[in-house]
Each structure stands twice: as structure tokens, then as C-alpha cells.
Short mmCIF file of C-alpha atoms in Angstrom, two decimals:
data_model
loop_
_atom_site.label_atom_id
_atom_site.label_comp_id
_atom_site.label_asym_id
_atom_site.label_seq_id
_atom_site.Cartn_x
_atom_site.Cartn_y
_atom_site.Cartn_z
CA UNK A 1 75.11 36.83 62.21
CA UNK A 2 76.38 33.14 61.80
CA UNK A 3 75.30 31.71 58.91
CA UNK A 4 76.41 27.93 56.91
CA UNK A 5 76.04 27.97 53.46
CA UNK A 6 76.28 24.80 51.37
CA UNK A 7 75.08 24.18 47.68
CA UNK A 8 71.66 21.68 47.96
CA UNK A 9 72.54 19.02 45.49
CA UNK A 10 75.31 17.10 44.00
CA UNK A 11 75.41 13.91 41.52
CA UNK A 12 77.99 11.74 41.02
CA UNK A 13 78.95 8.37 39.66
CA UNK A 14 78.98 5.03 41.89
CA UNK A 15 83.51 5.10 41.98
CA UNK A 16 83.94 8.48 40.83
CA UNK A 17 84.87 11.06 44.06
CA UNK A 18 81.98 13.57 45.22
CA UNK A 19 83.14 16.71 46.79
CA UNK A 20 80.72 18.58 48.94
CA UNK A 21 81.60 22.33 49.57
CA UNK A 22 80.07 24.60 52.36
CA UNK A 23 81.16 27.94 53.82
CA UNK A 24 80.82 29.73 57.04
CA UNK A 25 80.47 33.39 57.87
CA UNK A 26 81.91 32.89 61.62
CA UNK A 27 85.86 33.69 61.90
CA UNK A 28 86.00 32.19 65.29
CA UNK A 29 84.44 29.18 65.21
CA UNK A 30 86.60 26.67 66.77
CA UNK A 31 85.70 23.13 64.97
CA UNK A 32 84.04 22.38 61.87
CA UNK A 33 81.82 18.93 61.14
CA UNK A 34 80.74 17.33 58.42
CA UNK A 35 77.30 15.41 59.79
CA UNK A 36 75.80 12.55 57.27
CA UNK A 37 71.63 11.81 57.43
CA UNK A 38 69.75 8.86 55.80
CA UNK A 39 66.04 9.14 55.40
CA UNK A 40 64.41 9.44 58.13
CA UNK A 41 67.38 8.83 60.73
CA UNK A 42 69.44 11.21 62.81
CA UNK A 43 72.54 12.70 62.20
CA UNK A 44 75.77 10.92 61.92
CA UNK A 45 78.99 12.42 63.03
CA UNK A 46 81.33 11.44 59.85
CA UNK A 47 84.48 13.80 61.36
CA UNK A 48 85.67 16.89 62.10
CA UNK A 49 88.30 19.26 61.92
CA UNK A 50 89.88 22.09 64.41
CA UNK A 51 90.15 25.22 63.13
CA UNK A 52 94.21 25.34 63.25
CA UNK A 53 94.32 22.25 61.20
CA UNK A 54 93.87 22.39 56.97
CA UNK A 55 93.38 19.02 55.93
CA UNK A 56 92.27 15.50 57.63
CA UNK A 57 91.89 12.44 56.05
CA UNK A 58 89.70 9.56 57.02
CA UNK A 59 90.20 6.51 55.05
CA UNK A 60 87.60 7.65 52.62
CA UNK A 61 86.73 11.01 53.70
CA UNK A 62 89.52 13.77 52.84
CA UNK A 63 88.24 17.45 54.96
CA UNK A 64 89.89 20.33 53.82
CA UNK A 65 89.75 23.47 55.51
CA UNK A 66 90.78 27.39 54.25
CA UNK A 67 90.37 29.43 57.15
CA UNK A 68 91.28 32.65 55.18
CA UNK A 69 88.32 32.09 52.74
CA UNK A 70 86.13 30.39 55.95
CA UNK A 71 85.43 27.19 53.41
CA UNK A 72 85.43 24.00 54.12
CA UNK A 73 85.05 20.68 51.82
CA UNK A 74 84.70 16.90 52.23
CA UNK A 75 85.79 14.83 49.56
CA UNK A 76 84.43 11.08 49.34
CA UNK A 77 86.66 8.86 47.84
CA UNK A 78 85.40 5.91 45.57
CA UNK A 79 81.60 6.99 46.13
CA UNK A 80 78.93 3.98 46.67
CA UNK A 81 75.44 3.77 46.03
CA UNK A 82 75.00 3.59 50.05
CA UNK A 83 76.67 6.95 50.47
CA UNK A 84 73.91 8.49 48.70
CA UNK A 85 72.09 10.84 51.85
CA UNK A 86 72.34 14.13 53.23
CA UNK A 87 75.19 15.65 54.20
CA UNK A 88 75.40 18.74 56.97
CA UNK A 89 78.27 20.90 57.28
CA UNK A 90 77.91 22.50 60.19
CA UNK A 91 80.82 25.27 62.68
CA UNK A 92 81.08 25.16 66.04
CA UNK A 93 80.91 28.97 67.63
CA UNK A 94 82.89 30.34 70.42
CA UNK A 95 79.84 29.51 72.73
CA UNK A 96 80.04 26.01 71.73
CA UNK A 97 77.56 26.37 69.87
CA UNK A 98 76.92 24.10 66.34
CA UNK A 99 75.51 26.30 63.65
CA UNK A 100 74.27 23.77 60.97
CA UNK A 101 74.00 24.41 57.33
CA UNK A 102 71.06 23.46 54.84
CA UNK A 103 72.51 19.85 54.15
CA UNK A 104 73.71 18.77 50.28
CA UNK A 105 71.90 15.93 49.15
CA UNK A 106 74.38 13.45 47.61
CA UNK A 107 72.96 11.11 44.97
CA UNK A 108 75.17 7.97 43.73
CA UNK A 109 74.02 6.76 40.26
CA UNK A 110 75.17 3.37 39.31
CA UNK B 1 78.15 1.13 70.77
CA UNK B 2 76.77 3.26 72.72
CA UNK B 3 73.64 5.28 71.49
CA UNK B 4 71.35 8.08 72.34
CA UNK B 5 67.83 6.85 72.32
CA UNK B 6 64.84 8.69 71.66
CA UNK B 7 61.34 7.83 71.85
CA UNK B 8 58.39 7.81 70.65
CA UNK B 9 60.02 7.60 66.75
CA UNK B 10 57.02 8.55 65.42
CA UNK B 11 54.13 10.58 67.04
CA UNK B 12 50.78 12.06 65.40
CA UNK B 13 49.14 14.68 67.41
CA UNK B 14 46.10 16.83 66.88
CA UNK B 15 47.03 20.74 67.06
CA UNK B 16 46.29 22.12 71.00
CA UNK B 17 47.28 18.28 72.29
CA UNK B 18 50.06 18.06 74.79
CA UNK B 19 52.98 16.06 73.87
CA UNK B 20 55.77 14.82 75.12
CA UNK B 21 59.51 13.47 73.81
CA UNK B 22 61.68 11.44 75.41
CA UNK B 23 65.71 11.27 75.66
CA UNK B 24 68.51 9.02 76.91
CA UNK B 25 71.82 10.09 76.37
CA UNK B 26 74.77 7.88 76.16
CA UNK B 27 76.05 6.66 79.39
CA UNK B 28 78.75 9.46 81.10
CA UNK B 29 77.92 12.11 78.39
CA UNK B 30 77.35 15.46 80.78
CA UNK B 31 75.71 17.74 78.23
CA UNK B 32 72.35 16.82 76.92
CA UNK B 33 71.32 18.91 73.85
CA UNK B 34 67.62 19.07 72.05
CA UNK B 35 67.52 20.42 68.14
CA UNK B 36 64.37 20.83 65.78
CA UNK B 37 65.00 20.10 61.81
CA UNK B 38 62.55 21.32 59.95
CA UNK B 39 61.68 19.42 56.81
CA UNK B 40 64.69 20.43 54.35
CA UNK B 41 66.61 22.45 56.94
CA UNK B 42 69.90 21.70 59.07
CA UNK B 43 69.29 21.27 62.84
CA UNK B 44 68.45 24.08 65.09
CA UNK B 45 69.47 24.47 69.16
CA UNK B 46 66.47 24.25 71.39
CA UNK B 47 67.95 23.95 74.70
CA UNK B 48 71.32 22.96 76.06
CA UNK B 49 71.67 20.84 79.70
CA UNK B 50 74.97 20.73 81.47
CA UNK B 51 74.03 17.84 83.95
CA UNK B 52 70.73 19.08 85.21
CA UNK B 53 71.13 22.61 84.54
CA UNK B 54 70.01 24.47 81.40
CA UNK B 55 73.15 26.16 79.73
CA UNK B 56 71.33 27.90 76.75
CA UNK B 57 67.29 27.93 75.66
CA UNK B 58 67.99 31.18 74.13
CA UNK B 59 65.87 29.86 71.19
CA UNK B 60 63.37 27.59 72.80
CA UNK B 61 59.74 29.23 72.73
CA UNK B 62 58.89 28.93 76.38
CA UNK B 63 55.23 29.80 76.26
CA UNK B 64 54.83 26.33 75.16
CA UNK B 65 57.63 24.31 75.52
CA UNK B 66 59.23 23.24 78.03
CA UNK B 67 62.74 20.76 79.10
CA UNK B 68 63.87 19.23 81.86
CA UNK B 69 66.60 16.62 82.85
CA UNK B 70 65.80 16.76 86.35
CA UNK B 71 68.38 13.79 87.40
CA UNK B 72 71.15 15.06 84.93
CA UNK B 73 70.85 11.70 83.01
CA UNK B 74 67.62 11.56 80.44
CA UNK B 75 65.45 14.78 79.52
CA UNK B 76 61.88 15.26 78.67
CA UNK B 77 60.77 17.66 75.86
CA UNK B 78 57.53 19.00 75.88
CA UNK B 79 55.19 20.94 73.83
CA UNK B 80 51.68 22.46 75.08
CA UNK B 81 49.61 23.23 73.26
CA UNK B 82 50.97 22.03 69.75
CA UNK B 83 50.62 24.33 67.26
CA UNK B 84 51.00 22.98 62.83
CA UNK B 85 54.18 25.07 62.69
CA UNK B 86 55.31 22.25 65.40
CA UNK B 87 55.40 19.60 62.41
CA UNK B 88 59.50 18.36 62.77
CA UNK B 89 61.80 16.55 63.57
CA UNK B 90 62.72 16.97 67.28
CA UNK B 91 66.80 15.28 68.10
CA UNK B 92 68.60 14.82 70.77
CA UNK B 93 72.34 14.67 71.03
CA UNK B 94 74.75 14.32 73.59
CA UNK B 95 78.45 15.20 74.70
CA UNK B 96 80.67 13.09 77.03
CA UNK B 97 82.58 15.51 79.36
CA UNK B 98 86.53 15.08 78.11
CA UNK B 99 85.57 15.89 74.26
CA UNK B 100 82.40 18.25 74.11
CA UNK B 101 83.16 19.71 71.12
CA UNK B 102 81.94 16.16 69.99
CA UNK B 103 77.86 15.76 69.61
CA UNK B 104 76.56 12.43 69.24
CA UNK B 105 72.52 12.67 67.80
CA UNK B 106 69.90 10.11 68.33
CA UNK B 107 67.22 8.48 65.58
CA UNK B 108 65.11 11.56 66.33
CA UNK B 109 61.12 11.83 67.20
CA UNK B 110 59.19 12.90 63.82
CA UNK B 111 56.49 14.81 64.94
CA UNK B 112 53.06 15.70 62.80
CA UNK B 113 50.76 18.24 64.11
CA UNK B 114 46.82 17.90 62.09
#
């Protein structure tokens, strides 16, 4: 079936970069999202990519994309103490459907 | 900006109660979606609307909830009678028409069945 698989927790340094990984079973899905939520808040679309593209950069947001291995990454750039949430990978299906993964929890230490 | 808004935020309900959630897409957006997160899980699809009609409710359990967006513009969720496993968070996205591969979410309704 379709499944999203990302690791639950990452730590990183307030300026160092964080890089959140996630995978997808899926061959066909058609876009893939990276999704940010803050306690108690809804989900924010951060950006996407389409699944004939390998890279897209963001000002502080870099997504990379290997189709052949179905992983996808987003790399924060100069990581602040307010980036610190939840972040949800999640791949669109041919349905249009948005399969969403666990979420990583991202914690910034000063 | 535009926003989706949901309401109640917040709602406490005794199990077998009715209740009720409330959505408001962003102006122009044609497809009107409702997820449940459970506590330390992603998002999962409820129900799908493409204007008024439903698209996909595939994994909506219809012997007690219900959805409607009868004017193709805001949606009502429902749940009767709630049950403890109904303890979530209950969004709401939406899609305008010329990008749906784009879903906007909402603050969500946290719901707590006692």
C-alpha cells in the first residue's frame, strides 16, 4: 500500500543546518510536500516539489528529491529557535490524494 | 492572506453527544477537504468535496459521521454519537481550482471525547 516513512526526531544547533529525511513507497506519486506544524496549530505548506524535478530551493529551505530511491529531504539552512516544530513529509498519489507521514519533530537548542 | 477558518478551536464533548465542526475555505478554492490527526500521527483523508459534491469518503466511518457542503462554499463535519476513539484533531484544507495539487489547512478543531 502507500506508506510515508520519516525518522521521529532530530536535534540541531540554533545556525547549524537540520536535514529532515522521509521516504515514500508510491512510484507514481506526482508531488511531494514538506508540511511544518507548531503546537497546537494546523499545518503549514512550507513547499513542494514535482516529481520530474530533483532539487528546489527556497531561500532557506533546499528539497531534494531521488526518485530512483523514492526519498525525499528538506534541508533548513541557518536553523532558529522558532523553526523548532513538526515537520510532515507527505506524497501526493495518482488520485490526488496526500498520503502524510508520521511528522519529525525538529528541536533548535540555543 | 487569505485563510481557511475553522471553528469551534476547541470543543469538549461527553462520549454519545452529537457534535458538530465547522469550515470556511478560502475564497475561490473549489475542493474542500476534511483530515483527522491523531495525537502523534500525520493527517488522515476523511472526505473530499469538489464544489458540493463528495469526490472521495472512502475512509470516513459513515455510521456516525457525516459531511456536507451543501452550497459548495463552507462544510459541516459531524459526528453522532461520539465515541473516546473520536479524541483528535479534526482539519480542514482547501484547494483553489488552477493549482489543486496545492492544499492550504486551517488552525484545526481539537476535539476531546470523556
Amino acid at each position: 500500500g502507500e506508506d510515508v516513512e520519516q525518522s521521529l526526531f532530530l536535534s540541531v544547533r540554533e545556525g547549524d543546518s537540520s536535514v529532515i529525511n522521509c521516504t515514500y513507497t508510491d512510484s507514481s506519486s506526482t508531488y511531494l510536500y514538506w508540511y511544518k506544524q507548531e503546537p497546537g496549530a494546523g499545518l503549514q505548506l512550507l513547499t513542494y516539489i514535482f516529481s520530474n524535478m530533483d532539487m528546489k530551493q527556497d531561500q532557506r529551505l533546499t528539497v531534494l528529491l531521488n526518485k530512483k530511491d523514492k526519498h525525499l529531504s528538506l534541508r533548513i539552512a541557518d536553523t532558529q529557535t522558532g523553526d523548532s516544530a513538526i515537520y510532515f513529509c507527505a506524497a501526493r498519489n495518482q488520485g490526488g490524494k496526500l498520503i502524510f507521514g508520521q511528522g519529525t519533530e525538529l528541536s533548535v537548542k540555543p | 492572506e487569505a485563510e481557511v477558518a475553522q471553528s469551534p478551536r476547541y470543543k469538549i464533548t461527553e462520549k454519545s453527544q452529537a457534535v458538530a465542526f465547522w469550515c470556511d475555505p478560502i475564497s475561490g478554492h473549489a475542493t474542500l477537504y476534511w483530515y483527522r490527526q491523531i495525537l502523534g500521527q500525520g493527517p488522515e483523508l476523511l472526505v473530499q468535496f469538489q464544489d458540493e459534491s463528495v469526490v472521495d469518503d472512502s475512509q470516513l466511518p459513515k455510521d456516525r459521521f457525516s459531511a456536507e457542503r451543501l452550497k459548495g462554499v463552507d462544510s459541516t463535519l459531524k459526528i453522532q454519537p461520539a465515541e473516546l476513539g473520536d479524541s483528535a484533531m479534526y482539519l480542514c484544507a482547501s484547494s483553489p481550482q488552477d493549482r489543486d495539487y496545492e492544499q492550504y489547512f486551517g488552525p484545526g478543531t481539537r476535539l476531546t471525547v470523556t
